[in-house]
Coordinates of C-alpha atoms in Angstrom, one line a residue:
M1 CA 3.7 -45.4 -53.3
K2 CA 2.5 -44.5 -49.8
A3 CA 2.2 -40.6 -48.8
I4 CA 1.6 -38.6 -45.7
L5 CA 0.3 -34.9 -45.1
A6 CA 0.9 -33.7 -41.6
L7 CA -0.3 -30.4 -40.6
E8 CA 1.3 -28.2 -37.6
D9 CA -1.8 -28.8 -35.6
G10 CA -1.1 -32.3 -35.4
S11 CA -3.6 -33.7 -38.0
V12 CA -2.2 -36.1 -40.4
F13 CA -3.7 -37.4 -43.6
H14 CA -2.6 -40.6 -45.4
G15 CA -3.0 -41.4 -49.0
E16 CA -1.3 -42.7 -52.2
G17 CA 1.7 -40.8 -53.4
F18 CA 2.3 -39.5 -57.0
G19 CA 4.9 -37.5 -58.6
A20 CA 8.5 -37.4 -57.1
R21 CA 9.7 -39.3 -54.2
A22 CA 10.4 -36.5 -52.1
S23 CA 9.5 -34.4 -48.9
A24 CA 8.2 -30.9 -48.8
C25 CA 7.2 -28.2 -46.3
G26 CA 5.1 -25.2 -46.9
E27 CA 1.8 -23.5 -46.1
V28 CA -1.1 -25.5 -47.1
C29 CA -3.9 -23.8 -49.1
F30 CA -6.9 -24.9 -51.1
N31 CA -8.2 -23.7 -54.6
T32 CA -11.7 -23.9 -55.7
S33 CA -11.1 -24.0 -59.5
M34 CA -12.7 -26.9 -61.3
T35 CA -10.1 -26.8 -64.1
G36 CA -6.5 -25.4 -64.7
Y37 CA -4.5 -27.6 -62.4
Q38 CA -1.5 -26.8 -64.7
E39 CA -1.9 -23.2 -64.7
I40 CA -2.2 -23.3 -60.8
L41 CA 0.9 -25.4 -60.4
T42 CA 2.9 -23.2 -62.6
D43 CA 1.8 -19.8 -61.1
P44 CA 4.8 -18.4 -59.2
S45 CA 2.5 -17.1 -56.6
Y46 CA 2.3 -20.5 -55.1
K47 CA 6.0 -20.5 -54.2
G48 CA 6.4 -21.9 -50.6
Q49 CA 2.8 -23.4 -50.7
I50 CA 1.4 -26.8 -50.9
V51 CA -1.9 -26.6 -53.0
T52 CA -5.0 -28.6 -52.3
M53 CA -7.6 -28.8 -55.1
T54 CA -11.3 -28.9 -53.8
Y55 CA -12.6 -30.4 -57.1
P56 CA -12.4 -34.2 -56.6
L57 CA -10.9 -35.5 -60.0
I58 CA -7.6 -34.1 -61.1
G59 CA -5.3 -35.0 -64.0
N60 CA -7.9 -36.2 -66.6
Y61 CA -6.5 -34.0 -69.4
G62 CA -2.8 -34.3 -68.7
I63 CA -0.1 -31.5 -69.2
N64 CA 0.9 -29.7 -72.3
T65 CA 3.7 -27.1 -72.8
V66 CA 1.5 -24.3 -74.1
D67 CA -0.8 -23.5 -70.9
V68 CA 2.1 -23.3 -68.5
E69 CA 2.1 -19.9 -66.9
S70 CA 5.9 -20.0 -66.1
W71 CA 9.1 -22.0 -66.8
R72 CA 8.3 -24.5 -64.3
P73 CA 5.8 -25.5 -61.4
H74 CA 6.4 -23.5 -58.3
A75 CA 4.0 -25.1 -55.8
S76 CA 5.8 -27.1 -53.3
G77 CA 3.5 -30.1 -53.3
F78 CA 0.0 -31.0 -54.5
V79 CA -2.8 -32.5 -52.6
I80 CA -5.8 -34.1 -54.5
R81 CA -8.8 -36.3 -53.8
E82 CA -8.4 -38.7 -57.0
L83 CA -5.8 -38.7 -59.5
S84 CA -7.3 -39.8 -62.9
P85 CA -6.0 -43.2 -64.2
V86 CA -6.7 -42.1 -67.8
V87 CA -5.2 -39.1 -69.6
S88 CA -7.4 -38.2 -72.4
N89 CA -6.9 -34.8 -74.4
W90 CA -5.5 -34.4 -77.9
R91 CA -3.3 -31.6 -76.5
S92 CA -1.7 -33.6 -73.7
Q93 CA 1.9 -34.4 -73.8
L94 CA 2.5 -36.1 -70.5
S95 CA 0.7 -37.0 -67.3
L96 CA 0.3 -35.1 -64.3
G97 CA 2.3 -37.6 -62.2
D98 CA 5.2 -37.6 -64.7
Y99 CA 5.1 -33.7 -64.8
L100 CA 5.6 -33.4 -61.1
R101 CA 8.2 -36.2 -61.1
K102 CA 10.2 -34.4 -63.7
Y103 CA 10.4 -31.3 -61.4
G104 CA 10.9 -33.2 -58.0
I105 CA 7.5 -32.3 -56.6
P106 CA 5.6 -34.8 -54.6
G107 CA 1.9 -35.2 -54.6
I108 CA -0.6 -37.3 -52.6
S109 CA -4.1 -38.5 -53.7
E110 CA -6.8 -40.2 -51.9
V111 CA -7.2 -37.5 -49.4
D112 CA -10.5 -36.4 -47.9
T113 CA -10.0 -32.9 -49.5
R114 CA -13.5 -31.7 -48.3
A115 CA -12.3 -32.4 -44.5
L116 CA -9.0 -30.6 -45.3
T117 CA -10.6 -27.6 -46.7
K118 CA -13.1 -27.3 -43.9
K119 CA -10.2 -27.4 -41.3
L120 CA -8.3 -24.7 -43.2
R121 CA -11.6 -22.4 -43.2
V122 CA -12.2 -23.0 -39.5
Q123 CA -8.6 -22.6 -38.2
G124 CA -7.0 -20.6 -40.9
S125 CA -3.7 -21.2 -42.9
L126 CA -1.7 -24.0 -41.4
K127 CA 2.0 -25.1 -42.1
C128 CA 2.5 -28.7 -43.3
C129 CA 4.8 -31.6 -44.5
L130 CA 3.9 -33.7 -47.5
S131 CA 6.1 -36.7 -48.0
T132 CA 6.0 -39.7 -50.5
L133 CA 9.1 -41.0 -48.5
P134 CA 8.9 -43.4 -45.5
L135 CA 8.1 -41.1 -42.7
G136 CA 6.3 -41.4 -39.4
D137 CA 3.5 -39.4 -38.1
E138 CA 5.2 -37.6 -35.4
E139 CA 8.5 -36.7 -37.7
A140 CA 6.0 -35.6 -40.3
V141 CA 4.2 -33.2 -37.8
R142 CA 7.5 -32.0 -36.3
R143 CA 8.8 -30.9 -39.8
A144 CA 5.4 -29.0 -40.6
R145 CA 5.8 -27.1 -37.3
A146 CA 9.4 -26.2 -38.3
G147 CA 8.6 -24.9 -41.6
Q148 CA 9.1 -21.3 -42.8
D149 CA 6.0 -18.9 -41.9
M150 CA 4.5 -17.2 -45.0
A151 CA 4.2 -13.9 -43.0
G152 CA 7.6 -12.2 -43.3
S153 CA 8.8 -14.2 -46.3
D154 CA 10.3 -12.7 -49.3
Y155 CA 9.6 -15.3 -52.1
V156 CA 9.9 -12.8 -55.0
K157 CA 13.4 -12.8 -55.1
D158 CA 13.2 -16.7 -55.8
V159 CA 10.8 -16.4 -58.9
T160 CA 11.7 -13.1 -60.4
C161 CA 13.7 -13.1 -63.8
G162 CA 17.4 -12.4 -63.6
K163 CA 17.7 -9.6 -66.1
P164 CA 15.5 -7.2 -68.3
Y165 CA 14.0 -8.7 -71.6
I166 CA 11.5 -8.0 -74.2
W167 CA 8.5 -10.2 -74.2
K168 CA 8.4 -10.8 -78.0
A169 CA 5.0 -10.5 -79.8
D170 CA 6.1 -12.3 -82.7
D171 CA 7.7 -15.3 -81.0
P172 CA 5.5 -18.4 -81.7
A173 CA 6.7 -19.8 -78.6
N174 CA 5.0 -16.9 -76.4
H175 CA 1.5 -17.9 -77.8
N176 CA 0.4 -14.2 -77.8
G177 CA -2.6 -14.7 -80.1
S178 CA -6.0 -15.0 -78.5
Y179 CA -7.5 -18.6 -78.9
H180 CA -10.7 -18.8 -81.0
P181 CA -12.4 -21.9 -82.6
P182 CA -11.3 -22.5 -86.1
G183 CA -13.8 -21.1 -88.5
T184 CA -15.1 -18.5 -85.8
S185 CA -14.2 -15.2 -84.6
F186 CA -15.1 -15.9 -81.0
G187 CA -12.6 -14.7 -78.5
A188 CA -10.6 -12.7 -81.3
V189 CA -8.9 -9.5 -80.2
T190 CA -8.3 -6.4 -82.4
V191 CA -4.9 -5.1 -81.4
P192 CA -4.6 -1.4 -81.4
A193 CA -2.5 0.2 -84.2
R194 CA -0.6 2.5 -81.7
R195 CA 1.7 0.5 -79.3
F196 CA 2.8 1.7 -75.9
R197 CA 6.0 0.4 -74.3
V198 CA 5.1 -0.8 -70.7
A199 CA 7.8 -1.6 -68.0
A200 CA 6.4 -4.8 -66.4
F201 CA 7.8 -5.5 -63.1
D202 CA 8.3 -9.5 -62.8
Y203 CA 7.3 -10.3 -59.2
G204 CA 6.4 -13.8 -60.2
A205 CA 4.3 -12.9 -63.2
K206 CA 2.2 -15.3 -65.1
Y207 CA 2.9 -15.5 -68.9
S208 CA -0.8 -14.9 -69.6
I209 CA -0.4 -11.3 -68.2
Y210 CA 2.2 -10.5 -70.9
R211 CA 0.1 -12.0 -73.4
K212 CA -2.9 -9.9 -72.4
L213 CA -0.8 -6.9 -72.6
V214 CA 0.6 -7.7 -76.0
Q215 CA -3.0 -8.4 -77.2
H216 CA -4.2 -5.0 -75.9
G217 CA -1.5 -2.8 -77.6
F218 CA 1.6 -3.0 -75.5
E219 CA 5.2 -3.8 -76.0
V220 CA 6.3 -5.4 -73.0
L221 CA 9.6 -4.9 -71.3
V222 CA 10.0 -7.3 -68.4
L223 CA 12.2 -6.1 -65.4
P224 CA 13.4 -7.9 -62.4
A225 CA 11.9 -7.2 -59.1
G226 CA 14.8 -5.4 -57.7
A227 CA 15.0 -2.9 -60.7
T228 CA 15.3 0.6 -59.4
A229 CA 13.2 3.7 -60.5
A230 CA 16.3 5.1 -62.1
Q231 CA 16.7 1.8 -64.3
V232 CA 13.1 2.2 -65.2
R233 CA 13.5 5.7 -66.4
E234 CA 16.6 4.7 -68.5
H235 CA 14.2 2.5 -70.6
Q236 CA 11.6 5.5 -71.1
P237 CA 8.5 3.5 -70.9
D238 CA 5.1 4.9 -71.5
A239 CA 3.7 3.2 -68.5
V240 CA 4.5 0.8 -65.6
F241 CA 2.9 -2.6 -64.7
L242 CA 3.2 -4.4 -61.5
S243 CA 2.6 -8.1 -61.5
N244 CA 1.5 -10.9 -59.1
G245 CA 3.8 -12.8 -56.9
P246 CA 4.3 -14.8 -53.7
G247 CA 5.0 -14.2 -50.1
D248 CA 4.3 -11.4 -47.7
P249 CA 3.9 -8.0 -49.4
A250 CA 5.1 -6.2 -46.2
A251 CA 8.5 -8.0 -46.5
L252 CA 9.4 -6.1 -49.6
P253 CA 10.6 -2.6 -48.4
Y254 CA 12.9 -2.4 -51.6
I255 CA 9.9 -2.7 -54.1
H256 CA 7.8 -0.2 -51.8
Q257 CA 10.6 2.4 -52.3
T258 CA 10.8 2.1 -56.0
V259 CA 6.9 2.1 -56.5
T260 CA 6.7 5.2 -54.5
A261 CA 9.3 7.0 -56.6
L262 CA 7.5 6.0 -59.9
L263 CA 4.1 7.0 -58.8
P264 CA 4.1 10.7 -59.7
D265 CA 5.9 10.0 -63.1
Y266 CA 3.9 7.0 -64.9
P267 CA 0.7 5.7 -65.5
I268 CA 0.5 2.5 -63.3
F269 CA -1.6 -0.7 -63.2
G270 CA -1.0 -3.4 -60.6
I271 CA -2.6 -6.8 -59.9
C272 CA -2.6 -9.0 -57.0
L273 CA 0.9 -8.3 -55.2
G274 CA 1.2 -5.5 -57.5
H275 CA -2.0 -4.0 -55.9
Q276 CA -0.3 -4.6 -52.5
M277 CA 2.8 -2.8 -53.6
I278 CA 0.9 0.4 -54.4
T279 CA -0.8 0.0 -51.0
H280 CA 2.5 0.1 -49.4
A281 CA 3.8 2.8 -51.7
L282 CA 0.9 5.0 -50.8
G283 CA 1.6 4.5 -47.0
G284 CA -0.8 1.8 -46.3
T285 CA -0.5 -1.6 -44.8
T286 CA -1.5 -5.1 -45.5
F287 CA -2.6 -8.2 -43.4
K288 CA -2.9 -11.8 -43.6
L289 CA -6.1 -13.3 -44.4
K290 CA -7.6 -16.3 -42.5
F291 CA -7.3 -18.7 -45.5
G292 CA -7.0 -16.5 -48.5
H293 CA -8.8 -16.3 -51.8
R294 CA -7.9 -18.9 -54.3
G295 CA -10.0 -19.9 -57.3
G296 CA -12.0 -18.8 -60.3
N297 CA -15.3 -18.1 -58.5
Q298 CA -14.7 -15.0 -56.5
P299 CA -17.4 -12.3 -56.7
V300 CA -16.2 -8.7 -56.8
K301 CA -18.3 -5.7 -56.9
N302 CA -17.3 -2.3 -58.4
L303 CA -18.3 0.5 -56.1
E304 CA -18.3 3.0 -58.8
T305 CA -20.3 1.1 -61.3
G306 CA -22.4 -1.4 -59.2
K307 CA -21.2 -4.3 -61.5
V308 CA -20.4 -7.5 -60.2
S309 CA -17.6 -9.5 -61.7
I310 CA -16.6 -13.2 -61.1
T311 CA -13.0 -13.1 -60.8
A312 CA -9.8 -15.4 -60.6
Q313 CA -7.8 -14.9 -57.5
N314 CA -4.8 -16.1 -55.7
H315 CA -3.7 -14.3 -52.6
G316 CA -3.4 -14.8 -48.9
F317 CA -2.9 -11.0 -47.8
A318 CA -5.1 -8.0 -48.3
T319 CA -5.1 -4.2 -48.0
D320 CA -6.2 -2.7 -44.7
P321 CA -8.9 0.0 -46.1
K322 CA -8.4 2.2 -43.0
S323 CA -4.7 2.3 -43.7
I324 CA -5.0 4.1 -46.9
E325 CA -7.7 6.7 -45.7
N326 CA -6.3 10.3 -46.7
R327 CA -3.5 8.6 -48.6
G328 CA -4.6 9.9 -52.0
A329 CA -6.5 6.6 -53.0
Q330 CA -10.0 5.5 -52.9
V331 CA -11.3 1.9 -52.5
T332 CA -13.2 0.9 -55.9
E333 CA -13.9 -2.7 -55.6
I334 CA -14.8 -5.0 -52.8
N335 CA -15.0 -8.8 -52.4
L336 CA -18.6 -9.9 -51.7
N337 CA -17.8 -12.8 -49.6
D338 CA -15.7 -11.0 -46.9
Q339 CA -15.9 -7.3 -47.8
T340 CA -12.2 -7.0 -48.2
V341 CA -10.4 -4.6 -50.6
E342 CA -10.3 -5.7 -54.1
G343 CA -9.3 -2.4 -56.1
L344 CA -7.9 1.0 -55.5
R345 CA -7.7 4.0 -57.7
H346 CA -5.7 7.2 -56.9
K347 CA -7.9 10.4 -57.0
E348 CA -5.2 12.5 -58.6
L349 CA -2.6 10.3 -60.5
P350 CA -3.3 7.8 -63.4
V351 CA -2.7 4.9 -61.1
F352 CA -5.1 1.9 -60.3
C353 CA -4.9 -1.6 -59.2
V354 CA -6.9 -4.7 -58.5
Q355 CA -6.2 -7.6 -56.1
Y356 CA -7.7 -10.3 -58.4
H357 CA -6.3 -11.7 -61.7
P358 CA -8.0 -10.1 -64.8
E359 CA -6.0 -12.4 -67.2
A360 CA -7.6 -15.3 -65.6
A361 CA -5.8 -18.5 -66.6
P362 CA -7.7 -20.3 -65.2
G363 CA -10.8 -18.5 -64.6
P364 CA -13.4 -16.2 -66.0
N365 CA -12.8 -13.3 -68.4
D366 CA -15.1 -10.7 -66.9
A367 CA -12.2 -8.5 -65.8
D368 CA -10.6 -8.6 -69.3
P369 CA -11.5 -4.9 -69.9
L370 CA -9.2 -3.7 -67.4
F371 CA -6.5 -4.1 -69.8
V372 CA -8.4 -1.9 -72.3
D373 CA -8.8 0.7 -69.5
F374 CA -5.0 0.8 -68.8
Y375 CA -4.4 1.3 -72.7
R376 CA -6.7 4.1 -72.5
M377 CA -5.4 5.6 -69.5
V378 CA -1.8 5.7 -71.2
E379 CA -3.3 7.0 -74.4
K380 CA -4.8 10.1 -72.4
R381 CA -1.6 10.7 -70.7
K382 CA 0.5 10.7 -73.9
A383 CA -2.2 13.2 -75.3
G384 CA -1.8 15.3 -72.2
K385 CA -5.4 14.8 -71.1
I386 CA -4.4 13.4 -67.7

């Protein structure tokens, strides 16, 4: 099955198709993680994007139903250098190609992903068209140029949940227990005896976030992105969590208003898009990065402690640091690659946020203690100490 990947600048890549016989358009981006293609595909933050993996061999350990991060893959298409002809893992249930075919998503292999990545790093993000159907070069380029721009797009409405629900801690299907090798205590987590209820806004949340919250002492009430501040208060939560999600953070004024109303009343922790929602709620602004941060190897420095963490990230927008000056918050963390804002903390309110993904999945666990910090912040608030 032949396939084509055409970019809006007129570049065309030909390769071998896999997955569904279909065409898709979106913003092409690259992810530098060496493993975790299943978690990447099912991350709702990739809605409207076609993902390129920089690691050359993909698909070797197949797909299983445990490691998914949402109910389906959300990436519009998948670009790789080489598709493994063999699936070899005891947890695998189907191949990568069969998985994409099941959900109607096209993939292309035998692409020079190094050349594509270098192009994106030099020129910045580009719209593209990926097709495994008979499609000429000119038509593919035309479709790429006609595709929807990421800037100004609200994809959150497409990936959020339809109604509130409890993420059940005792449901085996939720896989809330931390993994540790049999016969060892490696990776085991001691859940606090006291549990707090957190209202978790689903802007496109990954399942691992809910699992981490459960493991660190929270009862998780999941709310749709459009839930109002009044609806949050009806549930009487102890805290509020703002999740990751896709699209342009500036295109979500209805969320900005809700978060602004909740800031004075609850301890709040935000990650990724949630971080950007706090930025806008404080009156700040965000801007589009040249090619974004996506992968499990992003170095972040904490300006308060001097500690450097290697983090998992997936975002194409960032906070403008000048826009939040005199807005009540301070920058707590920066990306060491480009000095962009990676963390904020309010100077008076129990509110903090990070641009990266402390739940990893896939990625390193350096930032896992942030969930402990959130629990302790809520604990102090309930004790009247903050």
